[in-house]
Tab-separated table of C-alpha atoms and ligand atoms in Angstrom:
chain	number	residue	atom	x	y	z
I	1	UNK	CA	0.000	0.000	0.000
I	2	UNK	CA	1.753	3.390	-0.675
I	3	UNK	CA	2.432	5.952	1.978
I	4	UNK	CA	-0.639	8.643	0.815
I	5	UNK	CA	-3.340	5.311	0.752
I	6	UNK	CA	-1.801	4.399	4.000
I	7	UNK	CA	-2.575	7.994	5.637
I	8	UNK	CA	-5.486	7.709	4.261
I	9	UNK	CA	-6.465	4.630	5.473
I	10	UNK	CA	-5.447	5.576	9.480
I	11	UNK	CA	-6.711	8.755	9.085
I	12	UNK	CA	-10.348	7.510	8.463
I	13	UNK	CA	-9.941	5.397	11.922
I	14	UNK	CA	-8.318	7.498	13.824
I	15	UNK	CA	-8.687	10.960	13.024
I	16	UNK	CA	-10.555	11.541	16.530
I	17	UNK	CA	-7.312	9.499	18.524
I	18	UNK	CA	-4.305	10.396	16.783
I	19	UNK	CA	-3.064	13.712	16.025
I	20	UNK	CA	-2.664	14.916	12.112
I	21	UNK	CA	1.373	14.985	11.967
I	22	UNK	CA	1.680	11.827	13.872
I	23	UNK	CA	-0.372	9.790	11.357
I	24	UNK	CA	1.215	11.040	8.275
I	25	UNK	CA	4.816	9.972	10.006
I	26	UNK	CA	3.669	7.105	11.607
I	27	UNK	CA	1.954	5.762	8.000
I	28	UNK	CA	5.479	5.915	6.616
I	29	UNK	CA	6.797	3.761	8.859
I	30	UNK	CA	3.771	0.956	8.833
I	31	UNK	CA	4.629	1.165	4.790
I	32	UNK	CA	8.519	0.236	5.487
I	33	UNK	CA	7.316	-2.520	7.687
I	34	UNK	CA	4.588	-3.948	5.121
I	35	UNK	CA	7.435	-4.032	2.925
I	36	UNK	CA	9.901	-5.748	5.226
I	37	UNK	CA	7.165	-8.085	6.004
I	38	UNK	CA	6.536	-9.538	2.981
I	39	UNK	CA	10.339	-9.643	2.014
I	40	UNK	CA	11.546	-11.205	5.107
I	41	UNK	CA	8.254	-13.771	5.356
I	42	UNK	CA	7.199	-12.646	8.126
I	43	UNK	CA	3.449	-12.480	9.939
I	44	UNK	CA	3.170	-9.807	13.280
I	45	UNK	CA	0.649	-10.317	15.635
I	46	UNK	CA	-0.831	-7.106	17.681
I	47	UNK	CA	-1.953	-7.125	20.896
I	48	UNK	CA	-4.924	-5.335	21.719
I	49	UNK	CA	-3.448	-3.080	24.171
I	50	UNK	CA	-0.952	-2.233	21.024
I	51	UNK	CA	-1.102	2.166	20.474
I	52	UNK	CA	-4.123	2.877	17.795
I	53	UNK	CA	-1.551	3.834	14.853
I	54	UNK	CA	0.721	0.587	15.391
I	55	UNK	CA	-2.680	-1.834	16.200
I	56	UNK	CA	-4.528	-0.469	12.554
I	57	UNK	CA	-1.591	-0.682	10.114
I	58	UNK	CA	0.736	-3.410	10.345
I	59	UNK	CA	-0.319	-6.271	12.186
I	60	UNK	CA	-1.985	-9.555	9.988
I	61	UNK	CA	-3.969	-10.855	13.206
I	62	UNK	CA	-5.174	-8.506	16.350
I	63	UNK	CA	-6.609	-10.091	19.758
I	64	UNK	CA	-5.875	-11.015	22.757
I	65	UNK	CA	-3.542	-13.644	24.558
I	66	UNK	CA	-5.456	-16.806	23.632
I	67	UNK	CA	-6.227	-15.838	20.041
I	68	UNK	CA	-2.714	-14.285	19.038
I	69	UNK	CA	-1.248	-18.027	20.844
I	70	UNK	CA	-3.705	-19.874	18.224
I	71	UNK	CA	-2.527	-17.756	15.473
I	72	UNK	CA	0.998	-18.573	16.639
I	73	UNK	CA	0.579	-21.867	16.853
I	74	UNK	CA	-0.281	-22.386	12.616
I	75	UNK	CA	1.044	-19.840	10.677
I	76	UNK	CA	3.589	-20.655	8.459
I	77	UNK	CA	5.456	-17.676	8.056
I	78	UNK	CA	9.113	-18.081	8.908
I	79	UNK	CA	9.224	-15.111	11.330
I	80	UNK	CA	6.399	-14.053	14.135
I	81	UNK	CA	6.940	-10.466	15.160
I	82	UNK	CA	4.981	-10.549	18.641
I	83	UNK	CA	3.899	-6.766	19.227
I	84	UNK	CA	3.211	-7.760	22.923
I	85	UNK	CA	5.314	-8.843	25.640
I	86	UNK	CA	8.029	-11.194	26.111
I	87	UNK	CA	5.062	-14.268	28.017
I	88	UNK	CA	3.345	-13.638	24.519
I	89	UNK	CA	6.406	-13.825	22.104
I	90	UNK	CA	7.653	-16.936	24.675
I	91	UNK	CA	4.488	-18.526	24.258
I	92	UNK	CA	4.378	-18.118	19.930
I	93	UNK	CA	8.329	-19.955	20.710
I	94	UNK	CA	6.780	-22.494	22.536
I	95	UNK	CA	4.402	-23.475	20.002
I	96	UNK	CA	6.510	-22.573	16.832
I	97	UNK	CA	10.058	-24.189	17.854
I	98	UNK	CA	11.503	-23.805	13.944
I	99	UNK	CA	10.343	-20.584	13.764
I	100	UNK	CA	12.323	-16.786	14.055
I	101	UNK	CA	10.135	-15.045	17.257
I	102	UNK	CA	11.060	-11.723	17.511
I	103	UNK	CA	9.964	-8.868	20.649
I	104	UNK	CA	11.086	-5.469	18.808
I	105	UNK	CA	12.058	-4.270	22.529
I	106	UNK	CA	13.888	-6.102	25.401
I	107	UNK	CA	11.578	-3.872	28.115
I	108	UNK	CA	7.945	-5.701	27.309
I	109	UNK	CA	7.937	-7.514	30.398
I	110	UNK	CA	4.902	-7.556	32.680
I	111	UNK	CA	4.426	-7.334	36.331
I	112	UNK	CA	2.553	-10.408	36.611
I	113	UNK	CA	5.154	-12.701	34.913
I	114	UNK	CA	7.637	-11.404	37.393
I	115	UNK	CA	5.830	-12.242	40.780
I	116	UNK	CA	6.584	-16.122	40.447
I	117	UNK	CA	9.173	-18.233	39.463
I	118	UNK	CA	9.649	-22.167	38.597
I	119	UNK	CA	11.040	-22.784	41.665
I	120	UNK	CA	8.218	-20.750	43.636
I	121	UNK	CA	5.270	-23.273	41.934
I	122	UNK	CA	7.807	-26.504	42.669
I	123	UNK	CA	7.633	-25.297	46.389
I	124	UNK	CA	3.924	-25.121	45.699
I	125	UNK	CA	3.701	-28.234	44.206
I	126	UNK	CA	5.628	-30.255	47.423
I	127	UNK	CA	3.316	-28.671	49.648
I	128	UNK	CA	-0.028	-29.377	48.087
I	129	UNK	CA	1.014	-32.961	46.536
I	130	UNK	CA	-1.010	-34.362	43.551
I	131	UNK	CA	-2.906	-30.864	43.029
I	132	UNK	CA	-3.223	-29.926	39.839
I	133	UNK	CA	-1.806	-26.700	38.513
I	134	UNK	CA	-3.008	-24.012	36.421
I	135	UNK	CA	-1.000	-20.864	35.669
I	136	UNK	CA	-2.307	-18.246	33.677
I	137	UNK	CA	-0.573	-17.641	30.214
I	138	UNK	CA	0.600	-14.517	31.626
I	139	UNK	CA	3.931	-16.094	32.801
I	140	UNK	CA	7.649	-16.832	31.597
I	141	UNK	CA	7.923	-20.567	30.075
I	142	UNK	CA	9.820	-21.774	33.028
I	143	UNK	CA	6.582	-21.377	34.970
I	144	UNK	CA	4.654	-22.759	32.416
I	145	UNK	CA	6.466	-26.082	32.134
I	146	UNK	CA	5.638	-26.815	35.888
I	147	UNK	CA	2.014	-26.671	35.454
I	148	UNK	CA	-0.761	-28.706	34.265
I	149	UNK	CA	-2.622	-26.438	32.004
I	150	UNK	CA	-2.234	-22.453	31.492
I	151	UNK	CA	-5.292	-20.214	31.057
I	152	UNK	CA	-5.877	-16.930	29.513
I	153	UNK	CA	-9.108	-14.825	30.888
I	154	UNK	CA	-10.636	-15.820	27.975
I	155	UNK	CA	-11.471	-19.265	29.768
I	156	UNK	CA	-9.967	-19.513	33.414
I	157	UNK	CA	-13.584	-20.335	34.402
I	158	UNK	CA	-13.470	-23.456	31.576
I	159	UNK	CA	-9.892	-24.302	32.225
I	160	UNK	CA	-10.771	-24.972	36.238
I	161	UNK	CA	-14.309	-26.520	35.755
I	162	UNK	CA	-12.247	-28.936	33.061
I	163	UNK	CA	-9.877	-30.384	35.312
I	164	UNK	CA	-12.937	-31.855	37.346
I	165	UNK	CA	-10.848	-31.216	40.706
I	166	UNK	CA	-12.003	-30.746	44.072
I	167	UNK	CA	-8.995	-28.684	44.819
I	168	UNK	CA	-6.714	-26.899	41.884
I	169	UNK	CA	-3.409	-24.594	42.445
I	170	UNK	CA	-4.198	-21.034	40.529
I	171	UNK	CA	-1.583	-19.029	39.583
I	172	UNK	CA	-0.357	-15.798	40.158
I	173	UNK	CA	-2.749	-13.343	39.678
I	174	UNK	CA	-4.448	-13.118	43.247
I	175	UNK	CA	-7.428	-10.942	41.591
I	176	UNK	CA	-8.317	-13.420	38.613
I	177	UNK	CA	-8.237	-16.203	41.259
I	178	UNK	CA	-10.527	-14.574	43.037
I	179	UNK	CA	-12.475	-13.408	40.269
I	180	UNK	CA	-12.358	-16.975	39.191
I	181	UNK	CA	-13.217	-18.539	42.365
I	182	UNK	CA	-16.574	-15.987	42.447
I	183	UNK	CA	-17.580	-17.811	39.099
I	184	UNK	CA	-16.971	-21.325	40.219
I	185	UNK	CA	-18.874	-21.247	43.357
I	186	UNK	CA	-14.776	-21.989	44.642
I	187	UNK	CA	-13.096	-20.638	47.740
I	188	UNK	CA	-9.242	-19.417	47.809
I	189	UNK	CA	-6.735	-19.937	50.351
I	190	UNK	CA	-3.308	-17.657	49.562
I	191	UNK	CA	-0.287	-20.282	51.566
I	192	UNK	CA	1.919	-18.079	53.038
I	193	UNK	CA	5.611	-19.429	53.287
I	194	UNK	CA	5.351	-21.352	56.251
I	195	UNK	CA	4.110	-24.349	56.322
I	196	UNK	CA	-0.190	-25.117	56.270
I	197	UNK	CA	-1.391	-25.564	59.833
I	198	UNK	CA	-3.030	-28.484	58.308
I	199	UNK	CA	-3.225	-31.098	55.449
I	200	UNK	CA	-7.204	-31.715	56.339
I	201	UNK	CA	-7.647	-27.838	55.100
I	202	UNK	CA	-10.745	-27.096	53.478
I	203	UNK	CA	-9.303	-25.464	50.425
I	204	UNK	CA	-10.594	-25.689	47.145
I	205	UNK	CA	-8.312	-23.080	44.933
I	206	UNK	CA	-4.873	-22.117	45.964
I	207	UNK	CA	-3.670	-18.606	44.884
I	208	UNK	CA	-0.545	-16.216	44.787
I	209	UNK	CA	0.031	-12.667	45.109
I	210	UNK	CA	1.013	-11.878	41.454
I	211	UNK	CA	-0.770	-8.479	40.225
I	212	UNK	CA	-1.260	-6.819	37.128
I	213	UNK	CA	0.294	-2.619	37.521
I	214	UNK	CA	-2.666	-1.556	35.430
I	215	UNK	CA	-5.820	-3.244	36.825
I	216	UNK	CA	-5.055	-3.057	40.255
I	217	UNK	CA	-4.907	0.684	40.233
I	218	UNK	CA	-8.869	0.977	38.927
I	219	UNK	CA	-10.715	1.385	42.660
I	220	UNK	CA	-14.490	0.996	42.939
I	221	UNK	CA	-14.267	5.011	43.565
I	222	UNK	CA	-13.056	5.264	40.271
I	223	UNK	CA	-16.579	3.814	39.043
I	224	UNK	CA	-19.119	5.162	41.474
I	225	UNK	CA	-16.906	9.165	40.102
I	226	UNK	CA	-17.688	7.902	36.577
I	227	UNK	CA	-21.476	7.048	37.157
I	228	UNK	CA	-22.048	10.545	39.241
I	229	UNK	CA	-21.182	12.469	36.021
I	230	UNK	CA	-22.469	9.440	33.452
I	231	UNK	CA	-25.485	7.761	35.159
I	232	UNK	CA	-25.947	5.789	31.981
I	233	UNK	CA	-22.063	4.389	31.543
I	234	UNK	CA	-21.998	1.041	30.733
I	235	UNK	CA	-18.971	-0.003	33.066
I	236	UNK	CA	-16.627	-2.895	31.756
I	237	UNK	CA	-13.759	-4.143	33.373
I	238	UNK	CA	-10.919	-6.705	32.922
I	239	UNK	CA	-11.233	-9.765	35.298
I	240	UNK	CA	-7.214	-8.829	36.240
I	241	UNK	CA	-9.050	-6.079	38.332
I	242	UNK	CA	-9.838	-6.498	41.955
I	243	UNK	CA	-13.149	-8.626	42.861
I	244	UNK	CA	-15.018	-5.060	44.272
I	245	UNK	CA	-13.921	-3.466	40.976
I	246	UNK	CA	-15.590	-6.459	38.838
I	247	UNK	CA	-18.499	-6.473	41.270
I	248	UNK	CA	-19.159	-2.898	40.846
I	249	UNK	CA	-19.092	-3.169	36.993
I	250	UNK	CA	-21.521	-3.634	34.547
I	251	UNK	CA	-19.768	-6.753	32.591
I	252	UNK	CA	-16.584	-7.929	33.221
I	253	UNK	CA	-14.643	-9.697	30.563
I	254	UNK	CA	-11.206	-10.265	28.234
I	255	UNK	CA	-9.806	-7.691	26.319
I	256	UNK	CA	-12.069	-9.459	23.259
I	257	UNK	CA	-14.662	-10.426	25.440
I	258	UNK	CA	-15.176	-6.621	26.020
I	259	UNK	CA	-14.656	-5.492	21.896
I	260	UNK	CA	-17.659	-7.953	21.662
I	261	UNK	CA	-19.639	-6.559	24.562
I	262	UNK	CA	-19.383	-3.094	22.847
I	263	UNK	CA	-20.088	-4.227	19.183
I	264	UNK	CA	-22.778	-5.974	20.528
I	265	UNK	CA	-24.922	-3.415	22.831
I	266	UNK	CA	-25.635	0.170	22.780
I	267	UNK	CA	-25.180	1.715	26.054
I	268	UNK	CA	-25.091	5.540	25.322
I	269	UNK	CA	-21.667	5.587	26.793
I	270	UNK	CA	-18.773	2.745	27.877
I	271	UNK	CA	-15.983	2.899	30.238
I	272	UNK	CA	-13.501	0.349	30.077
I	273	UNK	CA	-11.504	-0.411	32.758
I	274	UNK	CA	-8.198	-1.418	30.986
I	275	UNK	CA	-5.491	-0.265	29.064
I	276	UNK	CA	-5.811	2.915	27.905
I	277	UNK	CA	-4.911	2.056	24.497
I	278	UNK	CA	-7.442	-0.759	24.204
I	279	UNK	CA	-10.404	2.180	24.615
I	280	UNK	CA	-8.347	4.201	21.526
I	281	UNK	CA	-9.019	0.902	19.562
I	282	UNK	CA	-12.314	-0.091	20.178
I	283	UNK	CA	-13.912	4.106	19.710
I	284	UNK	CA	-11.752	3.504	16.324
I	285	UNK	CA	-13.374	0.344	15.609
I	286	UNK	CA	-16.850	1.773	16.807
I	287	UNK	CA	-17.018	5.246	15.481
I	288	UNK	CA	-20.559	5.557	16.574
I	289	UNK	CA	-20.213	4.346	20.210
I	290	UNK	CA	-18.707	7.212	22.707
I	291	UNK	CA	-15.878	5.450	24.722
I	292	UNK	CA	-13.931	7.052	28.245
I	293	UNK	CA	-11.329	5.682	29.326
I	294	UNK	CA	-9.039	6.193	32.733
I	295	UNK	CA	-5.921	7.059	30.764
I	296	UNK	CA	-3.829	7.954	33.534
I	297	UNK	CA	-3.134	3.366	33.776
I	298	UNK	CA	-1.127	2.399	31.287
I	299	UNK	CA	0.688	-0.675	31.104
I	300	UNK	CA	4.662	0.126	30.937
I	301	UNK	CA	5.649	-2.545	29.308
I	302	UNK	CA	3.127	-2.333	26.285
I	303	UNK	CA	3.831	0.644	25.503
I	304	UNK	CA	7.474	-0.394	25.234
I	305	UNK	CA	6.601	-1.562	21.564
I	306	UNK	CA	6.291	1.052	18.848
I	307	UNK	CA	6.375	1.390	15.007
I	308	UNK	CA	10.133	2.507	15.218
I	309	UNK	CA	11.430	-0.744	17.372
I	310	UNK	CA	9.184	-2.960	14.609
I	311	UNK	CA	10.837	-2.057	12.087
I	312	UNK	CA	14.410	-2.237	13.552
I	313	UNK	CA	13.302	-5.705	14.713
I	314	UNK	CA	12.505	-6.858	11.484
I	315	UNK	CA	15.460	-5.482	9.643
I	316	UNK	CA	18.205	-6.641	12.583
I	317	UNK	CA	16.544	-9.607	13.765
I	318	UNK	CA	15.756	-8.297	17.040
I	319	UNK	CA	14.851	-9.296	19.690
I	320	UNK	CA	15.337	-13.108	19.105
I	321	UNK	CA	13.176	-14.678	21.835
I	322	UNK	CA	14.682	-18.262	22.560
I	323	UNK	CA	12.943	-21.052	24.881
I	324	UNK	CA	15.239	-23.906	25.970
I	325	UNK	CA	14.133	-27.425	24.656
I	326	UNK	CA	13.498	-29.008	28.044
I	327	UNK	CA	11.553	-26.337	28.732
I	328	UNK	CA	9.633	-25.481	25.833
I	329	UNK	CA	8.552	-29.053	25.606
I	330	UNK	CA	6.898	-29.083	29.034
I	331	UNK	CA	5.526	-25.969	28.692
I	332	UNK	CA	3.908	-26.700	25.299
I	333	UNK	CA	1.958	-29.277	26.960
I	334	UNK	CA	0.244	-26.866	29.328
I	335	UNK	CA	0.118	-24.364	26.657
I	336	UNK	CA	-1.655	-27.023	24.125
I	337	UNK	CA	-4.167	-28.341	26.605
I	338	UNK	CA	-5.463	-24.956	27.291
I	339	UNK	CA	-6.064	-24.045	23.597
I	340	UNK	CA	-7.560	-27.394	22.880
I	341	UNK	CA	-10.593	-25.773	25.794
I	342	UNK	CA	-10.988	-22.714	23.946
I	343	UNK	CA	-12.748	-19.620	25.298
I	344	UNK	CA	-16.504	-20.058	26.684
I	345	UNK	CA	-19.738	-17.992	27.481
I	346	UNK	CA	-20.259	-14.266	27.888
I	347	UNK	CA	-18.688	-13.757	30.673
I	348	UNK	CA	-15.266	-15.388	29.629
V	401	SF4	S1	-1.331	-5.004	31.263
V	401	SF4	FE1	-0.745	-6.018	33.180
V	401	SF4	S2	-0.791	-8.227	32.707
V	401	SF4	FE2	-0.721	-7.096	30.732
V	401	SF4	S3	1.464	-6.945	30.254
V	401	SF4	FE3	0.917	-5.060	31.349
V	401	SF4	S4	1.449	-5.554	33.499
V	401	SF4	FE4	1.342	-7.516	32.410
């Protein structure tokens, strides 16, 4: 597509988002990657939380965690750019061994991938014997590999109700567990370090401490602020958000989950409680729906990825994300099992 059709093109989305100078540089760039793309047989996959400009012009498949991993996991391009973080570009490794992944920036980490480590869920795992273990994809492959099955929010709820377990290890996000635990009629326990008082414990679904940085910050004060001055908001929020925040919302859902909620009612007004970025897309996407958004959350490590660092990755090779075999092969199983369940019900 030439540069002009290209401005064009973003312009018509995003005229309301993005300012005028921004697009017209920013469609040059998208261009040079298209071009690269093709030439270097490559496919890039864009994360929802991905900036408007960046999310409408280069990548072949949008979505969120579950969807980009399927996409991952049968393309067959020779290179996946992940424009996500390094958990998502792991997982398209995981699931793609032969393939080139590449992260354009070595700073996409994510908060919740950081609050547990392998040896953290073997430690788990000695404690609470013969307990199954699900970990949410939003964790490094390490973690993966000692688990069961991983999740995405798209279907935590199916993932748990599949393993047909009286008692399952959940892991890390303390506010999904929860969230989870609300929608399976479950109760959590969070083990400290020390050892449980007792083995007869009544537990049913074993937490951690891991948070997201962006959905813990929305408070239900945040809400009950919006409604005063919007009585007719239609309030979504992610399920990474605390259990009061979710309880105090109108539908609570996954990044797609909530693009379908919107395309799919007409509130006069929506507030999404998520990344900024995501709200930029959707109003794009929905140019007849009014959208607020809480902009002062954003997500650090998302917004480490821009058109610049794309196109550097594709033209150095950068950043090559690399799983080790052992790992990657243990991990795949947990990663396979949970896209064989698939995502379920409205309020997945
Ligand atoms: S939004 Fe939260 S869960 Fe997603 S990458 Fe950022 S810190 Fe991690």
């Amino acid at each position: 597509m030439p540069t002009q059709e290209m401005y064009q093109a973003l312009k018509a989305k995003l005229h309301d988002v993005v300012p005028d100078f921004e697009l017209r540089y920013k469609a040059e760039l998208a261009v040079e990657i298209n071009r690269l793309k093709q030439e270097r047989n490559a496919v890039i996959l864009g994360h929802n939380y991905m900036e408007p400009a960046l999310y409408h012009s280069i990548p072949d498949y949008t979505g969120d965690s579950l969807e980009l991993s399927r996409r991952a996991a049968t393309t067959d391009k020779d290179i996946i750019v992940f424009c996500g973080v390094k958990f998502m570009a792991e997982t398209a490794k995981i699931l793609n061994p032969t393939k080139t992944v590449l992260l354009p920036s070595q700073k996409a980490g994510c908060s919740l991938a950081a609050s547990i480590s392998a040896e953290d869920v073997r430690q788990l795992k000695a404690r609470f014997p013969g307990v199954p273990v699900v970990t949410y994809v939003n964790t490094y492959a390490d973690v993966k590999a000692e688990s069961d099955i991983c999740c995405t929010s798209s279907n935590a709820k199916a993932v748990v109700e599949s393993l047909k377990a009286d008692t399952v290890i959940f892991l890390p996000d303390e506010y999904l567990a929860r969230n989870v635990a609300n929608e399976t009629g479950k109760h959590i326990i969070f083990p400290t370090l020390t050892p449980a008082a007792s083995a007869e414990l009544d537990y049913q679904l074993i937490g951690w401490h891991g948070r997201c940085e962006v959905h813990e910050k929305f408070t239900v004060q945040d809400i009950r602020d919006v409604r005063e001055q919007f009585p007719d908001v239609a309030v979504l929020a992610h399920p990474e958000c605390s259990p009061e925040v979710v309880a105090a919302s109108d539908f609570s859902g996954s990044t797609t989950a909530m693009i379908r909620y919107v395309e799919q009612t007409r509130a006069p007004r929506y507030l999404l409680l998520t990344e900024c970025a995501m709200g930029d897309n959707i109003a794009a996407a929905n140019p007849d729906k009014e959208m607020l958004r809480l902009c002062s959350v954003r997500c650090p490590h998302m917004n480490q990825i821009t058109l610049e660092n794309v196109l550097d990755s594709l033209k150095h090779d950068q950043y090559v994300i690399e799983v080790p075999e052992e790992i990657r092969l243990r991990a795949a199983r947990a990663v396979e099992r949970m896209i064989a369940i698939g995502a379920t019900g409205p309020k997945d």
